[in-house]
Short mmCIF file of C-alpha atoms and ligand atoms in Angstrom, two decimals:
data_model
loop_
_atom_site.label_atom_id
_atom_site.label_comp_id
_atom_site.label_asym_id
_atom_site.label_seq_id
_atom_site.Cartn_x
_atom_site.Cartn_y
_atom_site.Cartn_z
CA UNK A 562 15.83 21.09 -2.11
CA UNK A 563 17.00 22.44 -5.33
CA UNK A 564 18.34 26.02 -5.64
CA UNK A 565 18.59 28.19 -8.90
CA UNK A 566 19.47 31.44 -9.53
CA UNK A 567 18.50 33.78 -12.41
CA UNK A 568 20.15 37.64 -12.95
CA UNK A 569 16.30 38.81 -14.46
CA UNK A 570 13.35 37.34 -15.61
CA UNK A 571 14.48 36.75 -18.98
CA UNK A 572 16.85 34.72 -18.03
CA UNK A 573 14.62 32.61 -16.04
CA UNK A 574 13.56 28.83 -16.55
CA UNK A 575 9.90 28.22 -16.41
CA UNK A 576 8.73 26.67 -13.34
CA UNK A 577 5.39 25.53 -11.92
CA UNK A 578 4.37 28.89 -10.31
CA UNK A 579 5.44 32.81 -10.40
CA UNK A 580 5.77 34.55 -7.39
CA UNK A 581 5.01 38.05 -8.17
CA UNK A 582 5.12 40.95 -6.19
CA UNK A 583 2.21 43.81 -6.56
CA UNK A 584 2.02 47.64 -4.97
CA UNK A 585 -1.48 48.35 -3.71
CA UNK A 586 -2.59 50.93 -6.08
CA UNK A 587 -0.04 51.02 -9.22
CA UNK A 588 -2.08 49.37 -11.94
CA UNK A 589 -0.88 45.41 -12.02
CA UNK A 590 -0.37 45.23 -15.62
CA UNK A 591 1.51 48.73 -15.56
CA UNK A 592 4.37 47.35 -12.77
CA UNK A 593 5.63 44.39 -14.79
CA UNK A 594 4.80 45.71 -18.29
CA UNK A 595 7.60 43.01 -19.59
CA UNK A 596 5.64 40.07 -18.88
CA UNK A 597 2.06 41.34 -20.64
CA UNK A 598 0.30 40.63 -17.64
CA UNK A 599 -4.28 41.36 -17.08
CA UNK A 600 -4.63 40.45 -13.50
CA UNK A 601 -7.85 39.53 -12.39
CA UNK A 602 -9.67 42.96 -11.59
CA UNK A 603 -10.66 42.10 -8.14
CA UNK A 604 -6.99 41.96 -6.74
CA UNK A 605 -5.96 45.40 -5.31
CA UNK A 606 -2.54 44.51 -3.81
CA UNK A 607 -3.21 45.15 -0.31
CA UNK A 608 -0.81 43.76 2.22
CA UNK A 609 -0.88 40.20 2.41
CA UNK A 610 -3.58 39.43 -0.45
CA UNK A 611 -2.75 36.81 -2.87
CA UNK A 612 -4.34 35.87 -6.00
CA UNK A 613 -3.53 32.69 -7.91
CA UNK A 614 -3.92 33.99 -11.75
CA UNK A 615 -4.10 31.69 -14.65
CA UNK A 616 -2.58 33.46 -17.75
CA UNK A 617 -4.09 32.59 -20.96
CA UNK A 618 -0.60 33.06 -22.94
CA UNK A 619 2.68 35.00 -23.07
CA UNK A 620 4.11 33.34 -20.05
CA UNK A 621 6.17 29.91 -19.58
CA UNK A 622 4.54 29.42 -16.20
CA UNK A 623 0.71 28.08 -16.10
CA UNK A 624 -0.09 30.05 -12.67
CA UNK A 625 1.27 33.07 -11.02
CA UNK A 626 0.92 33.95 -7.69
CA UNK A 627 -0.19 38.01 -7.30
CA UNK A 628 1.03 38.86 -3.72
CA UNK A 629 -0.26 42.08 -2.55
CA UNK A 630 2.26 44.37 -0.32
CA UNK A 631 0.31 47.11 0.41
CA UNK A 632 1.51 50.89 -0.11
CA UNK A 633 5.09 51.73 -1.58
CA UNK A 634 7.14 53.07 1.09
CA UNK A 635 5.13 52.00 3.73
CA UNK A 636 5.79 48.28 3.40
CA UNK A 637 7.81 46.71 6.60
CA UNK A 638 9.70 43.42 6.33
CA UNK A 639 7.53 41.87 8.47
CA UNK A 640 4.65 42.49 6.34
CA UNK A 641 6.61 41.40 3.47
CA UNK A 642 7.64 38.20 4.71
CA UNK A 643 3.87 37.53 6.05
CA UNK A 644 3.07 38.36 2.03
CA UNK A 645 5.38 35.82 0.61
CA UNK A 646 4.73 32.91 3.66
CA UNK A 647 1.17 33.52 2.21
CA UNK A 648 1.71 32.63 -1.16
CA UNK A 649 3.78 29.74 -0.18
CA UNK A 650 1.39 28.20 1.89
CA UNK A 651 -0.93 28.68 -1.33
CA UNK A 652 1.67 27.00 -3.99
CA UNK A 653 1.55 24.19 -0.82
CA UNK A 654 -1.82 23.32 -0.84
CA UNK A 655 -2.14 22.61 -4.65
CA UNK A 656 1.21 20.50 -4.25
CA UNK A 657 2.90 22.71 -6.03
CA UNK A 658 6.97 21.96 -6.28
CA UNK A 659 8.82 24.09 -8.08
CA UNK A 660 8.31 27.57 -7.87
CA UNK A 661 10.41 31.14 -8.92
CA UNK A 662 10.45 33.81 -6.71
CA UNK A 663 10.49 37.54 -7.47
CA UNK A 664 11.37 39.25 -4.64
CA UNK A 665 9.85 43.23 -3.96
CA UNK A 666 12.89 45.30 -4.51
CA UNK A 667 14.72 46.30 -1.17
CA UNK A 668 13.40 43.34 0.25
CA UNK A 669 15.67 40.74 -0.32
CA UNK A 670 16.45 39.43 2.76
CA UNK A 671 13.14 39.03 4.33
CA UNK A 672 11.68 37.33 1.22
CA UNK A 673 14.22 34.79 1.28
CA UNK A 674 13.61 34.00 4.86
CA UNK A 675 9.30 33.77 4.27
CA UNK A 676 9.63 31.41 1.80
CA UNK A 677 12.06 29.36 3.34
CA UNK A 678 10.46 29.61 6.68
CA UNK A 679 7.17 28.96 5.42
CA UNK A 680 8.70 25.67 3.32
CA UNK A 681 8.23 23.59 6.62
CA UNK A 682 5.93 20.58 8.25
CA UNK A 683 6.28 18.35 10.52
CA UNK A 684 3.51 15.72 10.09
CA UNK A 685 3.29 12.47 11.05
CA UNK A 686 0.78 11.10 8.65
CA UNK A 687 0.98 7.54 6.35
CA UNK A 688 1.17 9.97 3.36
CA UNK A 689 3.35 13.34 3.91
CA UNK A 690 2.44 16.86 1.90
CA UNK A 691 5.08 17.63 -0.45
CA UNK A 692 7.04 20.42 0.17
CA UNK A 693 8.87 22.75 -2.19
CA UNK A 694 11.68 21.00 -4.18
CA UNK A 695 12.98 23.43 -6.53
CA UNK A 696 13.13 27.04 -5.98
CA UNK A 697 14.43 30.08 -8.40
CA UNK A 698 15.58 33.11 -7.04
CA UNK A 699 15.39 36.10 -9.68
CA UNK A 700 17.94 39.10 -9.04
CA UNK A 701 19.15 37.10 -5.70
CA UNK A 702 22.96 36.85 -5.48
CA UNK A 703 23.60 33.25 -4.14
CA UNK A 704 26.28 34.49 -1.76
CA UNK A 705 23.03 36.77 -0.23
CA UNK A 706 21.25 33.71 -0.26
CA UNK A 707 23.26 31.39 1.62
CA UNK A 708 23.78 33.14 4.90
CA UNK A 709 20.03 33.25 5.48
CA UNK A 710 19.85 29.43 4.43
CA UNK A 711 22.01 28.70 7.01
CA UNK A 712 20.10 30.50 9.40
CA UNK A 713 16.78 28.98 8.45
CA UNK A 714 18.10 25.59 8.91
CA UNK A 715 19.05 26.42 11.68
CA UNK A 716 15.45 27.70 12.73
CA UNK A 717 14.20 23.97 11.07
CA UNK A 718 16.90 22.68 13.49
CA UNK A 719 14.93 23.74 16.63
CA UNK A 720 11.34 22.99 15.34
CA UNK A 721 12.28 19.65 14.37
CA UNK A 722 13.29 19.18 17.86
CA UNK A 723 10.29 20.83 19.03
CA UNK A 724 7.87 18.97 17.49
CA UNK A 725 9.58 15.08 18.09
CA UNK A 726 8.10 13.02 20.73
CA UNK A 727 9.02 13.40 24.14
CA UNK A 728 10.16 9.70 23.88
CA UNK A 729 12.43 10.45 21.04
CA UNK A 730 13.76 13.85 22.08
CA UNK A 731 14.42 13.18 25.59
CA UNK A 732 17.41 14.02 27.71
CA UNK A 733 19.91 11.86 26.32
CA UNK A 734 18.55 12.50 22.68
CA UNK A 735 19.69 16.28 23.42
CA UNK A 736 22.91 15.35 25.02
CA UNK A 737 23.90 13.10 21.93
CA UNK A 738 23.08 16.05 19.65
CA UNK A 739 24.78 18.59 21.01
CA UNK A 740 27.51 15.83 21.48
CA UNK A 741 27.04 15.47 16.93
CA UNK A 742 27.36 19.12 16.65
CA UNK A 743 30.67 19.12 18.44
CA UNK A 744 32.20 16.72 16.09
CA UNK A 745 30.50 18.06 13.22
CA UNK A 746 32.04 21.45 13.40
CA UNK A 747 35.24 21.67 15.12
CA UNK A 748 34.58 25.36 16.14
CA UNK A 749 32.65 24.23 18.64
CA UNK A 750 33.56 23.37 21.70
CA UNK A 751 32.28 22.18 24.86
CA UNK A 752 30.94 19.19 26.89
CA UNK A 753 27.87 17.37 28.67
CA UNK A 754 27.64 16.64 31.99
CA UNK A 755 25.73 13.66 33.44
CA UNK A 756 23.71 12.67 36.50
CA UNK A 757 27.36 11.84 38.66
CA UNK A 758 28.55 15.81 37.38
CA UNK A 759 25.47 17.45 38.00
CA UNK A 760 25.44 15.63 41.86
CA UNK A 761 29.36 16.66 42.42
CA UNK A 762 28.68 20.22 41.26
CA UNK A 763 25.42 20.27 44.07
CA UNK A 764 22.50 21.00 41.77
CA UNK A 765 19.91 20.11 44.20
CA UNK A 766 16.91 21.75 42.53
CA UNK A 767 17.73 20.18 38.86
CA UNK A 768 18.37 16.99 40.37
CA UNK A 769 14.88 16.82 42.71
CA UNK A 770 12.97 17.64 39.61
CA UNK A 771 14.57 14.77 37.39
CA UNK A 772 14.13 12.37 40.69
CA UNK A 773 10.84 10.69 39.65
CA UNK A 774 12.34 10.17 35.82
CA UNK A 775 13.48 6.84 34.75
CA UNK A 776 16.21 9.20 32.64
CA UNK A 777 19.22 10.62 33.26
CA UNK A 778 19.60 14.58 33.36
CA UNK A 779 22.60 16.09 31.72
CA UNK A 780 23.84 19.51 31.59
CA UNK A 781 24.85 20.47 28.00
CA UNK A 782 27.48 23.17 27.33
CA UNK A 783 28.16 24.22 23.94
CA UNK A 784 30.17 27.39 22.85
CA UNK A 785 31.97 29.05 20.41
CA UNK A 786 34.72 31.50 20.69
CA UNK A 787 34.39 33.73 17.28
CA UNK A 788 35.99 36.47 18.49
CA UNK A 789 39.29 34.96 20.96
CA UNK A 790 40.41 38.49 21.45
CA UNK A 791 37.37 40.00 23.04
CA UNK A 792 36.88 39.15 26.47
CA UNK A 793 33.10 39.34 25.82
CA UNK A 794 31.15 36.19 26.43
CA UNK A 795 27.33 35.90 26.27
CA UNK A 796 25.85 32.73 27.59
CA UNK A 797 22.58 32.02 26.58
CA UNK A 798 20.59 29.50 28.99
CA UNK A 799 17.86 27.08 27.76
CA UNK A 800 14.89 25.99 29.53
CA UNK A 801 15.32 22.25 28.93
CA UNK A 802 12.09 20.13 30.10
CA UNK A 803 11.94 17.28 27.30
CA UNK A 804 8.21 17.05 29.11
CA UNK A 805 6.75 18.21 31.90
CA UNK A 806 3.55 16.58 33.43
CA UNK A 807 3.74 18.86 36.33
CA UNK A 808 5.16 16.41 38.36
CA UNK A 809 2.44 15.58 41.94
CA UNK A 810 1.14 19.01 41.39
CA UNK A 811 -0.47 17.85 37.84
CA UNK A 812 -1.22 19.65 35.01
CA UNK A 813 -4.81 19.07 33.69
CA UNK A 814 -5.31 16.95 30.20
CA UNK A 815 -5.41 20.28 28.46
CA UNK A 816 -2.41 21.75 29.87
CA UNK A 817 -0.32 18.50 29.57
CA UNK A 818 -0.97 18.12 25.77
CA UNK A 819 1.52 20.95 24.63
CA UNK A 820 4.46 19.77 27.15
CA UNK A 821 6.80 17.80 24.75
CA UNK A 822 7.38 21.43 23.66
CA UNK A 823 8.65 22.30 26.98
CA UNK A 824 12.39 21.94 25.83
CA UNK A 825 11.73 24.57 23.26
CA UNK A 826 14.39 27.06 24.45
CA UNK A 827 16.99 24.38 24.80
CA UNK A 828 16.53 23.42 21.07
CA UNK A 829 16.71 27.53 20.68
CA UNK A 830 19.73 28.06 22.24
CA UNK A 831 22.02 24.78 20.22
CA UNK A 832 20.45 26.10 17.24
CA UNK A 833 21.73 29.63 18.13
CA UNK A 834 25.42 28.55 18.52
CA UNK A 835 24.87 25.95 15.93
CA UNK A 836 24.38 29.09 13.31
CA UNK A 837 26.07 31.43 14.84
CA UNK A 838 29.68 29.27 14.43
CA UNK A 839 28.41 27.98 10.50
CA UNK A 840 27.78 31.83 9.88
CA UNK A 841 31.31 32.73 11.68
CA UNK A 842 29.88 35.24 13.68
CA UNK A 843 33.13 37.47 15.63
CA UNK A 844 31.78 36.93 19.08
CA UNK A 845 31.86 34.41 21.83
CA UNK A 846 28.91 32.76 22.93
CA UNK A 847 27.92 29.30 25.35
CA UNK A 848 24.82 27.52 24.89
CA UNK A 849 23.82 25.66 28.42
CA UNK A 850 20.74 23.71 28.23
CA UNK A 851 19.70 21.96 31.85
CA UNK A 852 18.01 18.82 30.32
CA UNK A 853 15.23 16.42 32.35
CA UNK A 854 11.86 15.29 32.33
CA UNK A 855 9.17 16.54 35.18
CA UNK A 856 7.43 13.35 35.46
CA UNK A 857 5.25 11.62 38.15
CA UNK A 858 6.72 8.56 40.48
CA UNK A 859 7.21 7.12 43.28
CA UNK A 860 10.37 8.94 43.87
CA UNK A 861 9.08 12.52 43.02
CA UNK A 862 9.99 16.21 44.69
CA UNK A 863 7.36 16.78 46.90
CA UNK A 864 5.64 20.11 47.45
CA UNK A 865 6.31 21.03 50.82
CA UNK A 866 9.50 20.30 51.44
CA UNK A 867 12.59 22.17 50.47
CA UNK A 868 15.69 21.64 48.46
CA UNK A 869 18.97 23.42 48.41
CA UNK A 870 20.43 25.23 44.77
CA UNK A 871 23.76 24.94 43.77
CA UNK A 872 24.38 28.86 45.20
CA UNK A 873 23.27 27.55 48.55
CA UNK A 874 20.09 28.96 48.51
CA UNK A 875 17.14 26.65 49.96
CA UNK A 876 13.46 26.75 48.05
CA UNK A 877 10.49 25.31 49.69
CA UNK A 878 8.58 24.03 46.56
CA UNK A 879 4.86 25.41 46.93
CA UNK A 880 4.02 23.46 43.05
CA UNK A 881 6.27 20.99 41.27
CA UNK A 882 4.70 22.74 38.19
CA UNK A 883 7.08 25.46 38.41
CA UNK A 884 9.77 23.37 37.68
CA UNK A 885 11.38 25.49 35.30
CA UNK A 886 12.42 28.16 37.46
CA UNK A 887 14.65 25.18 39.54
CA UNK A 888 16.59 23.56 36.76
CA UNK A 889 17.30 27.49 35.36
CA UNK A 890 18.36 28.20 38.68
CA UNK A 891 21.21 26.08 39.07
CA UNK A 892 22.05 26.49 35.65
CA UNK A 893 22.39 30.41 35.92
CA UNK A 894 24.81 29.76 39.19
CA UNK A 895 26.80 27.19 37.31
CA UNK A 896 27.17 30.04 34.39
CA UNK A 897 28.19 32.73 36.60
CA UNK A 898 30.85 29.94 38.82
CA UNK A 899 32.52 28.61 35.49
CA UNK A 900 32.05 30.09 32.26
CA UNK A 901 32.39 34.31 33.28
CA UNK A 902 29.94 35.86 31.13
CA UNK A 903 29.62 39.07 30.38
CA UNK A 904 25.75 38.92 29.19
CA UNK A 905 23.44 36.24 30.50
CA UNK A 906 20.45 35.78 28.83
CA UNK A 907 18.10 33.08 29.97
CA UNK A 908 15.02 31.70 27.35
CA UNK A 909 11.76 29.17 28.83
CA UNK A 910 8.38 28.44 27.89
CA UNK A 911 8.02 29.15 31.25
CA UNK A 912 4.76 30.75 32.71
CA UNK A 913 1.37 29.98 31.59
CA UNK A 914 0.39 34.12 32.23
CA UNK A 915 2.96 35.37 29.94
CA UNK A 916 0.41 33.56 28.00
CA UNK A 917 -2.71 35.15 28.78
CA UNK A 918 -0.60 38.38 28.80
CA UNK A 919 0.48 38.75 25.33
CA UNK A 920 -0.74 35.94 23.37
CA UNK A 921 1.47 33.75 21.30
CA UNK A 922 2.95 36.79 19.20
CA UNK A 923 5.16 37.78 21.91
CA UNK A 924 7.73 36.63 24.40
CA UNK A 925 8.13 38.88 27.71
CA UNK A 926 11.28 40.29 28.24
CA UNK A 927 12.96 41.03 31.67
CA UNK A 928 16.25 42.79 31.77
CA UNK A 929 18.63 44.31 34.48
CA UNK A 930 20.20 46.02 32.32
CA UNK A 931 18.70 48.94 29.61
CA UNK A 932 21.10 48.91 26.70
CA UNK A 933 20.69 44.94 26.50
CA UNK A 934 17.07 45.34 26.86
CA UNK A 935 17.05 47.87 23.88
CA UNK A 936 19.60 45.18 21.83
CA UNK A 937 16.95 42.27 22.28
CA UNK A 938 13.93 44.92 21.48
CA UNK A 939 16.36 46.24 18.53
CA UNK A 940 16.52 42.48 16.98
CA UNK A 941 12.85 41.77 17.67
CA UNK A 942 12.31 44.79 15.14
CA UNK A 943 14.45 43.43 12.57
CA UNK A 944 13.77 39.88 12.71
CA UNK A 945 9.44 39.63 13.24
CA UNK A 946 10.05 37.76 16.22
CA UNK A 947 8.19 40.23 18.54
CA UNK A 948 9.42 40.79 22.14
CA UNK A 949 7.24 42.97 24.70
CA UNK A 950 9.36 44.33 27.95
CA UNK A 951 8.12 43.43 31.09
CA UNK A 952 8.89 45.22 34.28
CA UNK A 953 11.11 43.86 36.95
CA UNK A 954 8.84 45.25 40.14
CA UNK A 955 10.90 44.58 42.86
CA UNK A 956 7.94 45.09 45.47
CA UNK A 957 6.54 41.89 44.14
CA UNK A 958 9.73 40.16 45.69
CA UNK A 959 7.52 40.21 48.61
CA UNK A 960 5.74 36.96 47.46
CA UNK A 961 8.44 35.12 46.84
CA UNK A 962 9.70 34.52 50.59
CA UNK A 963 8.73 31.18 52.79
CA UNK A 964 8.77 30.86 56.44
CA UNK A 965 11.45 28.02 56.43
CA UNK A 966 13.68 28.55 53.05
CA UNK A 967 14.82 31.70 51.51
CA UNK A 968 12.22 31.63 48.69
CA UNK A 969 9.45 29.51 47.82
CA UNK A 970 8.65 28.14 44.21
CA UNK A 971 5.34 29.74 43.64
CA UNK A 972 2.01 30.66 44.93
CA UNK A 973 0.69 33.62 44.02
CA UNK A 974 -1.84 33.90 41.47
CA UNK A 975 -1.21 37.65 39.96
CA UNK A 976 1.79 38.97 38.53
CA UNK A 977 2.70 35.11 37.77
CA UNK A 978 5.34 35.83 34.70
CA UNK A 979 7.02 38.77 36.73
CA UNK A 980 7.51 36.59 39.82
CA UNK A 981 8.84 34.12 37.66
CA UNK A 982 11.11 36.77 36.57
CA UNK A 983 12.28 37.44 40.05
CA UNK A 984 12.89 34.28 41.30
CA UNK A 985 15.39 33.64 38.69
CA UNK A 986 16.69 37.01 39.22
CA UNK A 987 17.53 35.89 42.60
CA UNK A 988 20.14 33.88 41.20
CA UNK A 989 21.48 36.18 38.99
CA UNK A 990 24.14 38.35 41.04
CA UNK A 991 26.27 41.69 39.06
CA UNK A 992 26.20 40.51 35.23
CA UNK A 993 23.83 42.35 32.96
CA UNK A 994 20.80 39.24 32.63
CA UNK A 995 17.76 38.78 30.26
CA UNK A 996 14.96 36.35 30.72
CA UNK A 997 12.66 35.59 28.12
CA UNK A 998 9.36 33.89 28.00
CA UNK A 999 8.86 32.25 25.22
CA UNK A 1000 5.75 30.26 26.00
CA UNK A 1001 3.64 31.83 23.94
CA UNK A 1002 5.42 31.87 20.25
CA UNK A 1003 7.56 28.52 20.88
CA UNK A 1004 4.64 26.53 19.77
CA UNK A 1005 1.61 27.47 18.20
CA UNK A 1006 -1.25 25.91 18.01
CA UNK A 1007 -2.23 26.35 14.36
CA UNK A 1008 0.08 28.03 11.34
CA UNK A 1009 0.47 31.83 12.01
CA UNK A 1010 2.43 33.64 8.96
CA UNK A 1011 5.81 32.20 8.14
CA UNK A 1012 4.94 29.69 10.99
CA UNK A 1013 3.97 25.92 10.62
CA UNK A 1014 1.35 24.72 13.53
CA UNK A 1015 3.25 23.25 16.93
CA UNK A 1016 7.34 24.21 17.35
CA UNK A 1017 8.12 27.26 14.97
CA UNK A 1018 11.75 27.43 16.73
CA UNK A 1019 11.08 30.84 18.09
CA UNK A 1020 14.25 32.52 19.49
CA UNK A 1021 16.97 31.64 16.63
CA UNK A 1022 16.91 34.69 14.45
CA UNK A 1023 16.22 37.14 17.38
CA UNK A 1024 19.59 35.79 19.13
CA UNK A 1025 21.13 35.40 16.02
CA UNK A 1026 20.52 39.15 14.95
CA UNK A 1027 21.63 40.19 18.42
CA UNK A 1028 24.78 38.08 17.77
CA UNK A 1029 25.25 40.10 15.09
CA UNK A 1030 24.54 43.60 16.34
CA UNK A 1031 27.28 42.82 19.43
CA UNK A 1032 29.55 41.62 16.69
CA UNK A 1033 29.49 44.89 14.70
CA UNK A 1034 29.35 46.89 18.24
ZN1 ZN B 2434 5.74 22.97 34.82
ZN1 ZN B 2435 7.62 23.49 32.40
#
C-alpha cells in the first residue's frame, strides 16, 4: 500500500474518492466553503451516515464520500472511527483504490486506525476484492502516522492468523513464527519448548489434551525487556487451541465450525509483543502461548479420569470441551515458577456463556486486583475494544470441587464464564492476575464497524494501550 501525505487540501493530488468529514447540523456547504461543495439535501450528518456525492465540477475527485459524525463536541473516537470504517467499506464495494482522507479535527488518531483497520479481508475466493492501494492523508504528520501503522499491522498480524486453516496454522506453524519474529527483531527474546520440555517441566493437563493429536504441542515464550531497569514484568498468557473439536465430549456441527479461531488469544498476545518491541515501548513484557490441537483419537483424555497440573494439583475432567482452562493452567504455573511477573494477565476464547452474556462486543474481565482492573477498563475506553468486568464470586468455588481430585473441569450449567474464571484463579497464587474472555469479539461472524467478518485480532490495541499507560506510570 501506497502512503502520501498532503499539509492541506490545496496541496492535495486528486485521487479516486474524498473522504470528507460533516457535523450534524452546520450546513455542508458552509463547513468546507473552500471546496464549493451542494451536498445532496437528504444527508444530515448524523453519526455514522455516509453519502457518496457526485460533484458536477470544481473538484479533481469524481466522488466524495460525506461521512456524518454527529454533534460537535459530542463526537467520541469510537464513533468516529465507526464513521470512517463506514465509508471505507463503501469506497470497497465500488473497488475503489485510491482514496484521500480528511480527517475530523482532534481526531487524528482514531481516523487513521478506521481506515486502516477497516482496509482488511481475508477471502479465499478464485478472484480476491481489491483493497485500498493508495491512500492520502491531509494535515496528518507521517511521524503521527507511522506508530499507528505499526500497530495496525500488528492487529492484521493476529487476524491473519485467525482466519488461516487449522491445517496451516497449527502448532508448529505458531512455534516457527514466533521462532521468525525472534530473528526478525533482535529485541526479542525468548524460546519454544517442545513435546520432550513440556513432559520434563510436568505439564500433565496440556499434555492429556494434545494426547489424541497427531502434532506436537509447544510452549512459546516471547518477551521483550523495554525497560531493563524496572523490575516490572507483565506476562500476558494466550489461549492457544489451533482447533478444538471438543475432544470425546464433542462439540455439535454448529459449535465446531468457528474452532480454527480457538488460538485467537495466542495470535493476540505475539502480536502484542510483536508491536510493542517495533513501537519501543519502556516496559517489559512475555508473551506465552500453550499451543495444541483438542482433537478426537484413539489416544484421547478421557472424561472421568483425572490428570495432575504442573503445580501438583489433580483435575478430574467432567468435559474434554473445557480444554482451555487445562493448557492455561499449566501455563499460568510455569509463568509464576520461571519468568516472576509482576502482572499476569491471561486472554481465551474460552466460554461459550461469556457469549450469551455480552454478545460479541465485549470480552469479560476478571481481576484480583482493582487498579489493574481499572487499567484494562481505562484502555478499553480509549481503544473501542470494549471490556465488561465480571465478578470473581468466590461462593461459586463451591462447584468446582470433585470427590477424588482437588477440582473438576466443569459441570455446572450457570455461572459458566465465572467458574471458568475461578478455576484458573486456582492457579494463580499472590501476583495481581487478569483473565479475559475474548470469545465473543475474537471472531465475528459477519463485519461489525472497523471489523472484517471471522478473526478481527481482538486484544492488540487494548494490551497495547495498557502497555503504554504502565509505561508512562
Ligand atoms: Zn473446548
Ligand atoms: Zn476451546
Amino acid at each position: 500500500m501506497k502512503v502520501l501525505f498532503a499539509p492541506d487540501l490545496a496541496k492535495r493530488k486528486a485521487s479516486e474518492l474524498l473522504l470528507l468529514p460533516f457535523w450534524e447540523g452546520v450546513t455542508p456547504a458552509a463547513q468546507w466553503s473552500g471546496l464549493k461543495l451542494s451536498p445532496p439535501v437528504d444527508f444530515s450528518g448524523k453519526a455514522g451516515e455516509v453519502c457518496l456525492h457526485y460533484p458536477e465540477k470544481g473538484l479533481d475527485e469524481p466522488r466524495i464520500a460525506c461521512i456524518g459524525l454527529g454533534k460537535k463536541g459530542a463526537a467520541s473516537d469510537e464513533q468516529i472511527r465507526r464513521a470512517y470504517a463506514e465509508a471505507v467499506k463503501l469506497a470497497l464495494t465500488k473497488k475503489i483504490q485510491k482514496i484521500t482522507v480528511v480527517p475530523a479535527i482532534g481526531f487524528i488518531a482514531p481516523v487513521i486506525e478506521a481506515v486502516l483497520l477497516a482496509n482488511y479481508a481475508f477471502v479465499v475466493r478464485k478472484e480476491a476484492p481489491p483493497l485500498l492501494e493508495e491512500i492520502q492523508w491531509i494535515g496528518v504528520e507521517p511521524a503521527q502516522f507511522q506508530p499507528i501503522y505499526t500497530l495496525i499491522q500488528g492487529v492484521h498480524f493476529a487476524r491473519d492468523l485467525t482466519n488461516g486453516n487449522a491445517d496451516d496454522v497449527n502448532p508448529r506453524m505458531l512455534a516457527d513464527t514466533a521462532k521468525e519474529l525472534l530473528k526478525q527483531n533482535r529485541h526479542l527474546k525468548g524460546k519454544v519448548l517442545d513435546k520432550k520440555q513440556i513432559e520434563a517441566e510436568g505439564m500433565g493437563l496440556f499434555l492429556a489434551v494434545n494426547r489424541a493429536s497427531a502434532l506436537d504441542p509447544f510452549l512459546i515464550e516471547v518477551s521483550y525487556f523495554g525497560n531493563p531497569k524496572s523490575k516490572e514484568h507483565i506476562v500476558l498468557v494466550g489461549k492457544g487451541i489451533t482447533y478444538d473439536t471438543g475432544g470425546l465430549s464433542i462439540k455439535t456441527t454448529e459449535g465446531m465450525s468457528t474452532m480454527k479461531a480457538d488460538m485467537a488469544a495466542a495470535a493476540t498476545v505475539l502480536a502484542t509483543v510483536k508491536v510493542a518491541a517495533e513501537l519501543g515501548l519502556k516496559v517489559n513484557i512475555t508473551a506465552l502461548a500453550p499451543v495444541t490441537e483438542n482433537v478426537i483419537g484413539s489416544k484421547s483424555y478421557k472424561p472421568g479420569d483425572v490428570y495432575r497440573s504442573m503445580s501438583g494439583k489433580t483435575v478430574e475432567i467432567f468435559s474434554t470441551d473445557a480444554e482451555g482452562r487445562l493448557i492455561l493452567a499449566d501455563a499460568l504455573t510455569y509463568a509464576q515458577k520461571y519468568l516472576k511477573p509482576t502482572c499476569l494477565i491471561d486472554l481465551a476464547t474460552l466460554v461459550g456463556g461469556t457469549v450469551i452474556a455480552l454478545g460479541d462486543d465485549f470480552s469479560a474481565l476478571y481481576a484480583t486486583e482493582k487498579k489493574l482492573a481499572a487499567a484494562l477498563l481505562a484502555a478499553a475506553d480509549q481503544t473501542g475494544e470494549r471490556v465488561w468486568e465480571m465478578p470473581l464470586v468466590e461462593e461459586y468455588s463451591e462447584a468446582l470441587k470433585s470427590d477424588i481430585a482437588d477440582l473438576r473441569n466443569s459441570g455446572w450449567k450457570e455461572a459458566s464464564s465465572i467458574r471458568a474464571a475461578l478455576f484458573l484463579k486456582e492457579f494463580v497464587d499472590t501476583v495481581p492476575w487478569a483473565h479475559l474472555d475474548i470469545a465473543g469479539p475474537a471472531f465475528l461472524p459477519k463485519p461489525k464497524y472497523y471489523n472484517p467478518t471471522k478473526g478481527t485480532g481482538y486484544g492488540v490495541r487494548l494490551l497495547v494501550s495498557f502497555l503504554q499507560s504502565r509505561a508512562r506510570a
